[in-house]
Short mmCIF file of C-alpha atoms in Angstrom, two decimals:
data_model
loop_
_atom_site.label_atom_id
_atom_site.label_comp_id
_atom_site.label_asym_id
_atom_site.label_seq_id
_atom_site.Cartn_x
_atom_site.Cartn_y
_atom_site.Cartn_z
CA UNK A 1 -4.97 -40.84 -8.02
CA UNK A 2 -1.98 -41.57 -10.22
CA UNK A 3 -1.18 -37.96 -10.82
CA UNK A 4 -1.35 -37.35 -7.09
CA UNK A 5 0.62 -40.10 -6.23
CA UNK A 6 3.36 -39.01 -9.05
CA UNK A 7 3.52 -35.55 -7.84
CA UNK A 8 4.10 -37.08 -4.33
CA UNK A 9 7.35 -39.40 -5.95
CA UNK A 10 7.78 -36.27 -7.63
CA UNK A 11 8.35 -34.23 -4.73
CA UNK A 12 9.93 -36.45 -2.45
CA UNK A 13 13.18 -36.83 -4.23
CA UNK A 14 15.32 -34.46 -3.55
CA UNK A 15 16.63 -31.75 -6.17
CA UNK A 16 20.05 -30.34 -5.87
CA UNK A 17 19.23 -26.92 -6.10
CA UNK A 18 20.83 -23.35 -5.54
CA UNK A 19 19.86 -21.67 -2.17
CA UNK A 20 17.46 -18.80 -2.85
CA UNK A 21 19.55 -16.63 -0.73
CA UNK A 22 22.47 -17.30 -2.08
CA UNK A 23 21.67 -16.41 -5.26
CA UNK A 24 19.77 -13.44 -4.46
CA UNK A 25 23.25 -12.40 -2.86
CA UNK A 26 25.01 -12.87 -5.63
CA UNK A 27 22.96 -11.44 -7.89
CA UNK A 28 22.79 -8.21 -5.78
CA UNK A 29 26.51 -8.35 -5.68
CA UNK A 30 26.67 -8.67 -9.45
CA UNK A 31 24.46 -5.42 -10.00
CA UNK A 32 26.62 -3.74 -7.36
CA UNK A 33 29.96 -4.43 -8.93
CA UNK A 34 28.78 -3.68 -11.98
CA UNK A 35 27.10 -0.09 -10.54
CA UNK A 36 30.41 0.58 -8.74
CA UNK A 37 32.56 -0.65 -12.29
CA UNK A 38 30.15 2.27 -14.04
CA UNK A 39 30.85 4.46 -11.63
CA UNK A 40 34.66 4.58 -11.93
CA UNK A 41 34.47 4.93 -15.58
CA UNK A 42 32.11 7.89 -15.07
CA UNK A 43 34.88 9.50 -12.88
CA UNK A 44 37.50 8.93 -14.66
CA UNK A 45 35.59 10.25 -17.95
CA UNK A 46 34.77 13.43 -15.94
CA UNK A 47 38.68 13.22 -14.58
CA UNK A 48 39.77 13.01 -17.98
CA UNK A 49 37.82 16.07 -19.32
CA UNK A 50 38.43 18.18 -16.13
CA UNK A 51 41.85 17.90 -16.85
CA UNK A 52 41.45 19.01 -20.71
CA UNK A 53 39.06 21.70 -19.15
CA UNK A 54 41.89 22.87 -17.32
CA UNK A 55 44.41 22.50 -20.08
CA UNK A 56 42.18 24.49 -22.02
CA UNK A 57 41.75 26.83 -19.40
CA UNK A 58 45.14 27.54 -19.29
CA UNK A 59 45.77 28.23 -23.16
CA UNK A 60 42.75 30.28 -22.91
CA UNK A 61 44.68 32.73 -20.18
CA UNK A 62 48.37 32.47 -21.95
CA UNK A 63 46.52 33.27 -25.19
CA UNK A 64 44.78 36.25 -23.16
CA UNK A 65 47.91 37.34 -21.20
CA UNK A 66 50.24 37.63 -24.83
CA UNK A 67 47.50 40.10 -26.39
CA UNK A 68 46.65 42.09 -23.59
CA UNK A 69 50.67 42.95 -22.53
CA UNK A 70 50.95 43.37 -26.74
CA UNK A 71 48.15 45.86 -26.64
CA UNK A 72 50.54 48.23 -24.60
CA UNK A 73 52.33 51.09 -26.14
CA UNK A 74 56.01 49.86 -24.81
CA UNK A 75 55.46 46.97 -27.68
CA UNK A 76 53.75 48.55 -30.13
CA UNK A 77 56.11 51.63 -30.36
CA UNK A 78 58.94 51.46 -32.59
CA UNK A 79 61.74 52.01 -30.91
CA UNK A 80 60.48 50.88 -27.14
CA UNK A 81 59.61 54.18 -25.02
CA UNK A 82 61.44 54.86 -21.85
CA UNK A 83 58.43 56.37 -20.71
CA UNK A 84 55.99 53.71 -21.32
CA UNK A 85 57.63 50.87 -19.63
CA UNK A 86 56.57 51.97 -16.01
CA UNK A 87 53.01 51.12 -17.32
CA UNK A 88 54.09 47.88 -19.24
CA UNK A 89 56.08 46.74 -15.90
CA UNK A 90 53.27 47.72 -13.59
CA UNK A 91 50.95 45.41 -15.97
CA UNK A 92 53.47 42.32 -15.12
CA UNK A 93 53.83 43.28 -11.49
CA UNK A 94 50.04 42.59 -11.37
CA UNK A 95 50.12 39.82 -13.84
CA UNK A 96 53.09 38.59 -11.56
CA UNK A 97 49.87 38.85 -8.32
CA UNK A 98 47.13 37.45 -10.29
CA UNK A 99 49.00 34.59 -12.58
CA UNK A 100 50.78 32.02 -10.48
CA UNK A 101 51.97 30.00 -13.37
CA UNK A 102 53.60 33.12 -15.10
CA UNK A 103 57.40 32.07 -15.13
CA UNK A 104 58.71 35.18 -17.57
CA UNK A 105 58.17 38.18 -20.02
CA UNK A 106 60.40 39.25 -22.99
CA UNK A 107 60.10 41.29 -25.99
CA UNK A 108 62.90 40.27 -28.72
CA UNK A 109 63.57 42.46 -32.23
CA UNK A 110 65.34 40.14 -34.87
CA UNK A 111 66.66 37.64 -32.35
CA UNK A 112 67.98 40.57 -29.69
CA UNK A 113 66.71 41.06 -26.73
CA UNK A 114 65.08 44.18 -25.64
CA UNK A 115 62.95 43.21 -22.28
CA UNK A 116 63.14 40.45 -19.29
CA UNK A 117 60.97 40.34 -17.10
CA UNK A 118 61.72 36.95 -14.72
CA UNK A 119 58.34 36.35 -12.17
CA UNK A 120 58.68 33.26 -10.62
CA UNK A 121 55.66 32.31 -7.85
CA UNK A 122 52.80 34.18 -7.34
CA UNK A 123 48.95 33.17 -6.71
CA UNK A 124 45.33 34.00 -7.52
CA UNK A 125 43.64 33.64 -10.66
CA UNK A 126 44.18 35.73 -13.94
CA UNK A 127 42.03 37.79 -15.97
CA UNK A 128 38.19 36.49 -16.79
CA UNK A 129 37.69 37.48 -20.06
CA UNK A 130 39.76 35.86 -23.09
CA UNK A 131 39.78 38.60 -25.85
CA UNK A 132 42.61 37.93 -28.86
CA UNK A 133 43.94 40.02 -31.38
CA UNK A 134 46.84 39.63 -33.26
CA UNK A 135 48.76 36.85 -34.64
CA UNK A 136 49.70 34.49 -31.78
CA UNK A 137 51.69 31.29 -31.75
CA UNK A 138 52.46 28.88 -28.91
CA UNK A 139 55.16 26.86 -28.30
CA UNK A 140 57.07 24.42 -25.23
CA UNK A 141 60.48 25.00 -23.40
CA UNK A 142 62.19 23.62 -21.00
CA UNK A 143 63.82 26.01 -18.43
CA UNK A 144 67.04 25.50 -16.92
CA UNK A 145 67.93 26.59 -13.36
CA UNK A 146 70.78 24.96 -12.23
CA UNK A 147 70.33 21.38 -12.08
CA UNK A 148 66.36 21.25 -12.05
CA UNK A 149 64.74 22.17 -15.52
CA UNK A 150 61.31 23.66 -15.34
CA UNK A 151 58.61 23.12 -18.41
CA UNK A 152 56.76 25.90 -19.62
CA UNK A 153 54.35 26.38 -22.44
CA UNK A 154 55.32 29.79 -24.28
CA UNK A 155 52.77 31.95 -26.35
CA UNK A 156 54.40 34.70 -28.51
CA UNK A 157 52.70 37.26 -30.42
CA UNK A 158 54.53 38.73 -33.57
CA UNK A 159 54.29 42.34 -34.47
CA UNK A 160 56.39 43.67 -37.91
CA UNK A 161 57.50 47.83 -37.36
CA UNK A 162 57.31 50.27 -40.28
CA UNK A 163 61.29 49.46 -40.71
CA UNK A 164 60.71 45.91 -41.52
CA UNK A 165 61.77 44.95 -37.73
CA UNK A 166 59.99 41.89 -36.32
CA UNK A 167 58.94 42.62 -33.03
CA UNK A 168 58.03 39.50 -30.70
CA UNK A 169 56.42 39.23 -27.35
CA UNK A 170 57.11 36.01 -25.52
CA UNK A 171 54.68 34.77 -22.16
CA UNK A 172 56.07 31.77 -20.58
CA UNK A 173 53.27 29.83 -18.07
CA UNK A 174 54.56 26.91 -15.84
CA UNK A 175 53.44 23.53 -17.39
CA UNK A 176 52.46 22.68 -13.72
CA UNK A 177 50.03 25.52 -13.35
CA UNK A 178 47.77 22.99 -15.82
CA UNK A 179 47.61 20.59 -13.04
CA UNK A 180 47.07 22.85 -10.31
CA UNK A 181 44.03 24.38 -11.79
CA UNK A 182 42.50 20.89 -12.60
CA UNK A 183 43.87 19.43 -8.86
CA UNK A 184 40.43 21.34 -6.94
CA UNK A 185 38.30 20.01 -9.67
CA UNK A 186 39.69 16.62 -9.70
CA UNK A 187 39.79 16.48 -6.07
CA UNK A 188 36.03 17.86 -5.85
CA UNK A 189 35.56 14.33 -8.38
CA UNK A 190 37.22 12.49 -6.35
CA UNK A 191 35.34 13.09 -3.17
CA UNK A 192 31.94 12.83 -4.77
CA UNK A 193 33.31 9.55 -5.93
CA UNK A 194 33.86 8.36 -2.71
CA UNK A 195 30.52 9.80 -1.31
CA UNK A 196 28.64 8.28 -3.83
CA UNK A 197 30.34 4.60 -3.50
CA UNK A 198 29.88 4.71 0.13
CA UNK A 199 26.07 5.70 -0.26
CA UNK A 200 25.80 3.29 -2.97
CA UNK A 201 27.66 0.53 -1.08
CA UNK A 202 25.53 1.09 2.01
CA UNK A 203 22.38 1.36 -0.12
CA UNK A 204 23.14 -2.33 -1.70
CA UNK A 205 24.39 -3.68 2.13
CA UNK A 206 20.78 -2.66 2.93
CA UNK A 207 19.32 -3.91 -0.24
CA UNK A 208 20.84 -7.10 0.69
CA UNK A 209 19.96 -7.39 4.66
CA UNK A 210 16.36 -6.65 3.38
CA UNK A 211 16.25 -9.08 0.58
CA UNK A 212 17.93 -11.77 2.62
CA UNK A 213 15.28 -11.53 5.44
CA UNK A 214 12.45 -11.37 2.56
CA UNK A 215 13.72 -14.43 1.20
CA UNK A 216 14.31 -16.33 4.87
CA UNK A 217 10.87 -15.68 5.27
CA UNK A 218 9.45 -16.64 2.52
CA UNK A 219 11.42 -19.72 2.95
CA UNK A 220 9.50 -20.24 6.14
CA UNK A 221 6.46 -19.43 4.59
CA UNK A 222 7.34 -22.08 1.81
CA UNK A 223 8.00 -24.45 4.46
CA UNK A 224 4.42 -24.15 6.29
CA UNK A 225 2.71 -24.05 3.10
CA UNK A 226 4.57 -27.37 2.22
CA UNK A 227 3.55 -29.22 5.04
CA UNK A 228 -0.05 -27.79 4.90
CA UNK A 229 -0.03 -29.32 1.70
CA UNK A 230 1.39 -32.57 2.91
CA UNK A 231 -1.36 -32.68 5.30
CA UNK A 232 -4.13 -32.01 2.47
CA UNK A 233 -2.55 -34.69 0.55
CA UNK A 234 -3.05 -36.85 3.43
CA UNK A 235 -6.41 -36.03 4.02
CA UNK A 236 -7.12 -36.42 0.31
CA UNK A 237 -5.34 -39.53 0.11
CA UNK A 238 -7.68 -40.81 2.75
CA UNK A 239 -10.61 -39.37 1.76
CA UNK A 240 -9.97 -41.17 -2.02
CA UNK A 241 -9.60 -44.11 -0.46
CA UNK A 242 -13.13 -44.07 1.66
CA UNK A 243 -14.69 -42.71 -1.25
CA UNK A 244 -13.69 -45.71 -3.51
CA UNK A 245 -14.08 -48.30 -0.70
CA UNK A 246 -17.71 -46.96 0.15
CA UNK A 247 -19.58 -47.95 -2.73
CA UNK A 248 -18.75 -51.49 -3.36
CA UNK A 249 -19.29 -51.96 0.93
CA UNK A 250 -22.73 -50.09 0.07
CA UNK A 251 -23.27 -52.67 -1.82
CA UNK A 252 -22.16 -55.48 -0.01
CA UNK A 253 -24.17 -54.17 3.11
CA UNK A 254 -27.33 -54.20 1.27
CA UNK A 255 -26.91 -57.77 -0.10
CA UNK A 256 -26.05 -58.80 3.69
CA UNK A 257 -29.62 -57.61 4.55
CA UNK A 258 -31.02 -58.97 1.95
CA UNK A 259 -29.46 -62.09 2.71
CA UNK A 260 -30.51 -61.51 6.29
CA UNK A 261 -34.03 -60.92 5.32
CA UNK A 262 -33.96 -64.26 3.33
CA UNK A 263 -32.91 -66.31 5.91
CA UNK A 264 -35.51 -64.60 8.24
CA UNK A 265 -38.32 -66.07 5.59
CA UNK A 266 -41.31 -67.72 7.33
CA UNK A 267 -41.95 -70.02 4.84
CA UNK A 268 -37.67 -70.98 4.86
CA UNK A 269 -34.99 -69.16 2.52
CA UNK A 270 -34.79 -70.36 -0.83
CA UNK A 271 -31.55 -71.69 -2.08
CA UNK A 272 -31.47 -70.02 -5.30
CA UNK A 273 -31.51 -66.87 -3.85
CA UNK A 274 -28.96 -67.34 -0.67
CA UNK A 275 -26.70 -69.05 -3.57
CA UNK A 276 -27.04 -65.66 -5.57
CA UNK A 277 -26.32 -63.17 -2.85
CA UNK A 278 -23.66 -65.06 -1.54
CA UNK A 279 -22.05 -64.77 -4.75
CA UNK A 280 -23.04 -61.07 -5.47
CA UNK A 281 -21.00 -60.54 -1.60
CA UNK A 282 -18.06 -62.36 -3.23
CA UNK A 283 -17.89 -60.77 -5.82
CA UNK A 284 -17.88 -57.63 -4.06
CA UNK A 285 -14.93 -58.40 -2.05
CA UNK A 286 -13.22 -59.52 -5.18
CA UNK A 287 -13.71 -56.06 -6.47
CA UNK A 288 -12.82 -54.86 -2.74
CA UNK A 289 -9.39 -56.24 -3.08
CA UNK A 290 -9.09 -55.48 -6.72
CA UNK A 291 -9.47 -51.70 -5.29
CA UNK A 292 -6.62 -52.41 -2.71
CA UNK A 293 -4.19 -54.27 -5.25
CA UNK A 294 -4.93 -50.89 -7.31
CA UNK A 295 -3.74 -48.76 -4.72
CA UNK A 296 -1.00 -50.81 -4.74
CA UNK A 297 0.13 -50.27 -7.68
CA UNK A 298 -0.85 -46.83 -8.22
CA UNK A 299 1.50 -46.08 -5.58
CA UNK A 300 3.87 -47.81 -7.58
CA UNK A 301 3.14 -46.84 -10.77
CA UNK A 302 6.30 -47.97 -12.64
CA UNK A 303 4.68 -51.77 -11.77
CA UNK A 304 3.21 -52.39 -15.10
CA UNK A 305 1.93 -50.54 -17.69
CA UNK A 306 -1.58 -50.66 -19.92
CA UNK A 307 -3.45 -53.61 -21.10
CA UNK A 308 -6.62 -54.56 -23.29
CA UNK A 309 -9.63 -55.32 -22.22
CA UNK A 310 -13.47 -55.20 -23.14
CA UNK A 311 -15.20 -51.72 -22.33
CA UNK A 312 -18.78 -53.45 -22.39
CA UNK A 313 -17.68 -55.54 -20.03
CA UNK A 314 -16.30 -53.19 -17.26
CA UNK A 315 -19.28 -50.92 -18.18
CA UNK A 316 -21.83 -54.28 -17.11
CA UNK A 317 -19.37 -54.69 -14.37
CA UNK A 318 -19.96 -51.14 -12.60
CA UNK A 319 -23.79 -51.50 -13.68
CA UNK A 320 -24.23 -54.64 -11.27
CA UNK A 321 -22.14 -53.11 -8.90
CA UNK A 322 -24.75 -50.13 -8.83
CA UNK A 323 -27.71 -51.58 -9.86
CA UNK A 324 -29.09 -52.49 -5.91
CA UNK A 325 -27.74 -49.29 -4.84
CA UNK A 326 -29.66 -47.47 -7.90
CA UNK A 327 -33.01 -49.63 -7.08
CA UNK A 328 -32.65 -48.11 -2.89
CA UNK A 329 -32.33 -44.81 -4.42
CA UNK A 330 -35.96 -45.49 -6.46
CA UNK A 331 -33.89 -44.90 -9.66
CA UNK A 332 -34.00 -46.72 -13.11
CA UNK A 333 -30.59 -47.58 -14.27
CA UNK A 334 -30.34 -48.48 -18.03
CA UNK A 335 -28.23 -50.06 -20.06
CA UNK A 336 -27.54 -49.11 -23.61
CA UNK A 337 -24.39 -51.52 -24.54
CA UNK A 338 -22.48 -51.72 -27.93
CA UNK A 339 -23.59 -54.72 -29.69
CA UNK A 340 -20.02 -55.74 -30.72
CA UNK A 341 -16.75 -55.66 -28.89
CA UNK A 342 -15.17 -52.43 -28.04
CA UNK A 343 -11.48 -53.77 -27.24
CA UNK A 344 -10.11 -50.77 -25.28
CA UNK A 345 -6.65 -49.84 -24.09
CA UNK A 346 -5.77 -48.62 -20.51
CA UNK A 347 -6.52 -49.84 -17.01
CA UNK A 348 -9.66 -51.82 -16.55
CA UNK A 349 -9.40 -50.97 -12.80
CA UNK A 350 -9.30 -47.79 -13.15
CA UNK A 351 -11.21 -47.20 -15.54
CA UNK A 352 -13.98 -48.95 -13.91
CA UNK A 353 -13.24 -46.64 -10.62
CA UNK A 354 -13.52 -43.53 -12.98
CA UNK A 355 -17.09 -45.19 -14.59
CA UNK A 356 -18.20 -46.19 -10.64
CA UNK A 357 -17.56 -42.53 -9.40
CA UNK A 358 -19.29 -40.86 -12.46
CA UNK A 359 -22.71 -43.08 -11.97
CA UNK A 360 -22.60 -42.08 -8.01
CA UNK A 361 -22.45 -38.76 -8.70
CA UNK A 362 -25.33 -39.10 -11.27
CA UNK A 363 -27.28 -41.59 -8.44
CA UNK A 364 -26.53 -38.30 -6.07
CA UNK A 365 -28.14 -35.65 -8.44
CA UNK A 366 -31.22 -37.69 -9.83
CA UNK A 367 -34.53 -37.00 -8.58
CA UNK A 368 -36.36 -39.93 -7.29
CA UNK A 369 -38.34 -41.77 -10.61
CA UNK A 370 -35.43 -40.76 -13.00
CA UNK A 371 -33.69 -42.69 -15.16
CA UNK A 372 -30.19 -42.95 -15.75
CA UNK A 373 -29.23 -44.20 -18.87
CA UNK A 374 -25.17 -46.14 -19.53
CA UNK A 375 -24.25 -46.18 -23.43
CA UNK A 376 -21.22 -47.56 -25.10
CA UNK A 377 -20.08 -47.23 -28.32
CA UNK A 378 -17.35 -46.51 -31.19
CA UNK A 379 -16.48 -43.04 -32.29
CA UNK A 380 -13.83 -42.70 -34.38
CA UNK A 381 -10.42 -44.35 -32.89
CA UNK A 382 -12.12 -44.05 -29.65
CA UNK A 383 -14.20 -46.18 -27.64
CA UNK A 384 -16.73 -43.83 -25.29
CA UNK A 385 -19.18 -44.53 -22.37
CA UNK A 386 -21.86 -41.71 -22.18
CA UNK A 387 -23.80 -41.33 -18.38
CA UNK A 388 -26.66 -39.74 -18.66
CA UNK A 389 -29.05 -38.25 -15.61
CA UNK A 390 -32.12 -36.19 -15.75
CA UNK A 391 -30.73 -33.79 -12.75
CA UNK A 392 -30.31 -30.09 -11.99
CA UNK A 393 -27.34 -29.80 -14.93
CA UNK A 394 -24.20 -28.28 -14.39
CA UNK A 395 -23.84 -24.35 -15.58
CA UNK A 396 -21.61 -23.68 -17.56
CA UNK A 397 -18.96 -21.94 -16.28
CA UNK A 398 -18.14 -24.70 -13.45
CA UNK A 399 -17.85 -27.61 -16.12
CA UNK A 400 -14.23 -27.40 -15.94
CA UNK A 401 -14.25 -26.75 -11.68
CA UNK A 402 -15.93 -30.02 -11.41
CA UNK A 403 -13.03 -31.76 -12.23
CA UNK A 404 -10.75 -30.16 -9.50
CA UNK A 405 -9.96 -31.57 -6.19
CA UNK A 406 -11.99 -30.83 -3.26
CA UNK A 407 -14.57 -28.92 -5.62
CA UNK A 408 -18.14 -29.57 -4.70
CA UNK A 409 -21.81 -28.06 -3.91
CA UNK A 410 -23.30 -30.78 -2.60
CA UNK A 411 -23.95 -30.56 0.72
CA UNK A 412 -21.45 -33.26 2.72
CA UNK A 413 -19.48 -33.60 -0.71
CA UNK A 414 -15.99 -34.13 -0.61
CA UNK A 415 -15.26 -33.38 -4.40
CA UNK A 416 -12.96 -36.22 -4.93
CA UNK A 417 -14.98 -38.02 -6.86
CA UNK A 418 -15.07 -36.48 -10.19
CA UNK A 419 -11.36 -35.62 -9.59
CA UNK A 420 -10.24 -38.75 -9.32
CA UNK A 421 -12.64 -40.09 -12.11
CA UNK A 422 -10.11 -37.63 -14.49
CA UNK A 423 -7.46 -38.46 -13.24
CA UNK A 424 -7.70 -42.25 -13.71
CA UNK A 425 -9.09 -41.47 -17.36
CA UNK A 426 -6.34 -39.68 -17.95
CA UNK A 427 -3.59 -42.60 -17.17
CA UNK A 428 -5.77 -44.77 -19.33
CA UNK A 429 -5.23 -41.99 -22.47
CA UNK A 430 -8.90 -40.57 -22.53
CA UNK A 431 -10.49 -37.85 -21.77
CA UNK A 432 -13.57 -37.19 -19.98
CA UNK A 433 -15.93 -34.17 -19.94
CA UNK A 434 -19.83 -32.54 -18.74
CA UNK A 435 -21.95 -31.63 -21.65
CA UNK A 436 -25.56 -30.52 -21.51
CA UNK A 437 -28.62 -33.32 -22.36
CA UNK A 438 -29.66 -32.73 -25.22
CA UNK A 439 -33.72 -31.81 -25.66
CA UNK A 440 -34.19 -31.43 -21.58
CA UNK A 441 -33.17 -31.42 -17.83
CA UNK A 442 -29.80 -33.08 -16.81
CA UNK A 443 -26.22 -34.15 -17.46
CA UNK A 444 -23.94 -36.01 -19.45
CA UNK A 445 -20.76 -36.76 -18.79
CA UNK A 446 -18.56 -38.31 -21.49
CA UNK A 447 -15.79 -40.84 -21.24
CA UNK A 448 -13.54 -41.36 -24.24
CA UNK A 449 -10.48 -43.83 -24.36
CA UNK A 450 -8.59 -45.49 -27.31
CA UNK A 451 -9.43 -49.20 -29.00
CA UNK A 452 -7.24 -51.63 -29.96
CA UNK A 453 -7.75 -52.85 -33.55
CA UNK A 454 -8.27 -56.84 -33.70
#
């Protein structure tokens, strides 16, 4: 009862806590900024080695262009050939078509110049295939036409004549033609960039409509389950409190009839025995409103905290309780008491609750005839109370389900009883558990709390 109470306090103050929502929006915003953040650096890697593709691309074709035009006869021959440079300026007039980055051709001999060919514009693309030969150098230059300069990237290949001369063709490509051939690519990136942020962004905007709706209702959800628990609580709150009321008013009604029947004696009611029921009644409804102050503090369970007091004692205490109750049921109830003290530590109150609802349940489980047998005693550190019954037993797998709330096969059973027979154990420090009777039929349930050494 304590532990249900506490988880009550428990949840009834209230916890400053971080909307679920929320946080599952920022979080989703996280992995998205983080997915976009990986994203850009992915393009710009692939920007970055477009562009050296293309740089590449285009020392790859200068490289091409110098040892194809020195592969013609008007540069090889020593001295140039009239006749050969119709072929040699047909090859630029197509390289001038093809190559829009070619910006000149010469051919020097010892620093003099023996061919210019100036072809500015152009489009297309050049040759495909990049075969070398020769020795080929590149170099950069910066072209002057009037007040504008112009930087080109030159590749010259060197060819030494019979006579000694050195013979040099020079191939001059527009610096610019480097960024032209990586702008499609680069664009192409930059497009699929955007595509794929605006799929991803619309993917995560859906991500987080869906997860904000999954979380709003499972907040709703939360909320009905919460109050369905509240009203369990209730129920069980009020169902505990019927079941711990009903046996000592069991009790009490039965010594009212028996008090009835007394004074309904022919022969006159004896003194003695009115004097001794009255007193059993009173001292029911001292227990009654021991039960009720209980509650009380339970509720309130900051109020105090444990005390001593004598085990055999509360154990004689629950067995006159019972013992009329036991006698209806045409059940033997014995005693078996620790011949010296057993000073114990924990509520008396509730441990005598926990001791009351363990001999019911053994009262509601005994065949008529049986005995059930109370026995105190010192084990260790710890004082126990052993109740055994000769009834049906309890298998072994639901030894442990016995002990949770609302968990009963008895017919009309409300399986608060055991429950609350833990649960008021446990405040006092024990422990409390079903074992199997040893050499026959029936159960024994164990109760174990600490002494207090005199």
């Amino acid at each position: 009862m304590a532990e249900a109470f506490s988880n009550l306090n428990a949840c009834a103050r209230p916890r400053r806590h971080w909307p679920l929502s929320l946080v599952a929006s920022i979080l989703i915003v996280l992995v998205a900024s983080g997915a976009i953040f990986c994203l850009r650096v992915l393009a710009a890697f692939y920007e970055k080695a477009s562009r050296a593709a293309a740089a590449q691309s285009v020392v790859d074709q200068g490289a091409y262009i110098s040892q194809w035009l020195a592969r013609f006869p008007f540069f090889r021959d020593s001295p140039l050939a009239a006749d050969k440079a119709e072929d040699f300026n047909r090859a630029v007039e197509w390289l001038k078509k093809s190559e829009s980055g070619l910006q000149y051709v010469t051919i020097s001999e010892d620093g003099v110049m023996l061919y210019r060919k100036q072809v500015p514009g152009g489009n297309g693309a050049g040759p495909d295939d990049a075969a070398r030969t020769g020795k080929m150098t590149m170099g950069r230059k910066q072209l002057v036409n009037g007040t504008s300069s112009v930087p080109v990237i030159t590749f010259s290949t060197v060819q030494v004549g019979p006579e000694g001369r050195q013979r040099t063709l020079e191939v001059a490509l527009n610096k610019d033609a480097i960024e032209r051939r990586s702008a499609v690519s680069v664009e192409a990136l930059n497009r699929m960039y955007y595509i794929s942020l605006s799929t991803l962004a619309i993917a995560f905007l859906a991500c987080l409509a869906a997860v904000v709706g999954f979380v709003h209702r499972e907040m709703v959800w939360q909320k009905r389950r919460r109050l369905d628990e509240h009203l369990a609580f209730a129920g069980a709150m009020a169902g505990s409190v019927i079941h711990d009321f009903r046996n000592p008013l069991s009790a009490m009604r039965l010594d009212a009839q028996l008090l009835k029947n007394e004074v309904a004696r022919p022969d006159g009611a004896r003194p003695e025995r009115l004097a001794g029921l009255s007193q059993r009644i009173v001292g029911t409804i001292d227990r009654v409103d021991g039960l009720l102050a209980e509650f009380l503090t339970t509720a309130r369970p900051e109020g105090g905290g444990s005390e001593k007091f004598e085990l055999n004692a509360a154990a004689g205490d629950c067995i006159e309780l019972l013992k009329t109750r036991f006698e209806k049921a045409g059940l033997r109830l014995a005693a078996e008491l620790y011949p010296g003290p057993l000073a114990a530590s924990g509520f008396p109150a509730q441990f005598k609750r926990a001791l009351l609802n363990v001999m019911a349940n053994a009262e509601q489980f005994s065949p008529p005839g049986g005995t059930v047998t109370i026995r105190t005693g010192l084990e260790g550190k710890s004082a126990f109370v052993r109740v055994t019954d000769e009834g049906p037993g309890v298998p072994t797998a639901e030894r442990r389900k016995i002990f949770d709330l609302f968990y009963s096969k008895r017919p009309g059973g409300t399986g608060l009883g055991l429950s609350l027979a833990r649960t008021a154990i446990k405040n006092c420090g024990g422990t409390i558990e079903c074992q199997d009777r040893p050499g026959g039929k029936g159960t024994v349930f164990v109760i174990k709390i600490p002494t207090v050494l005199e």
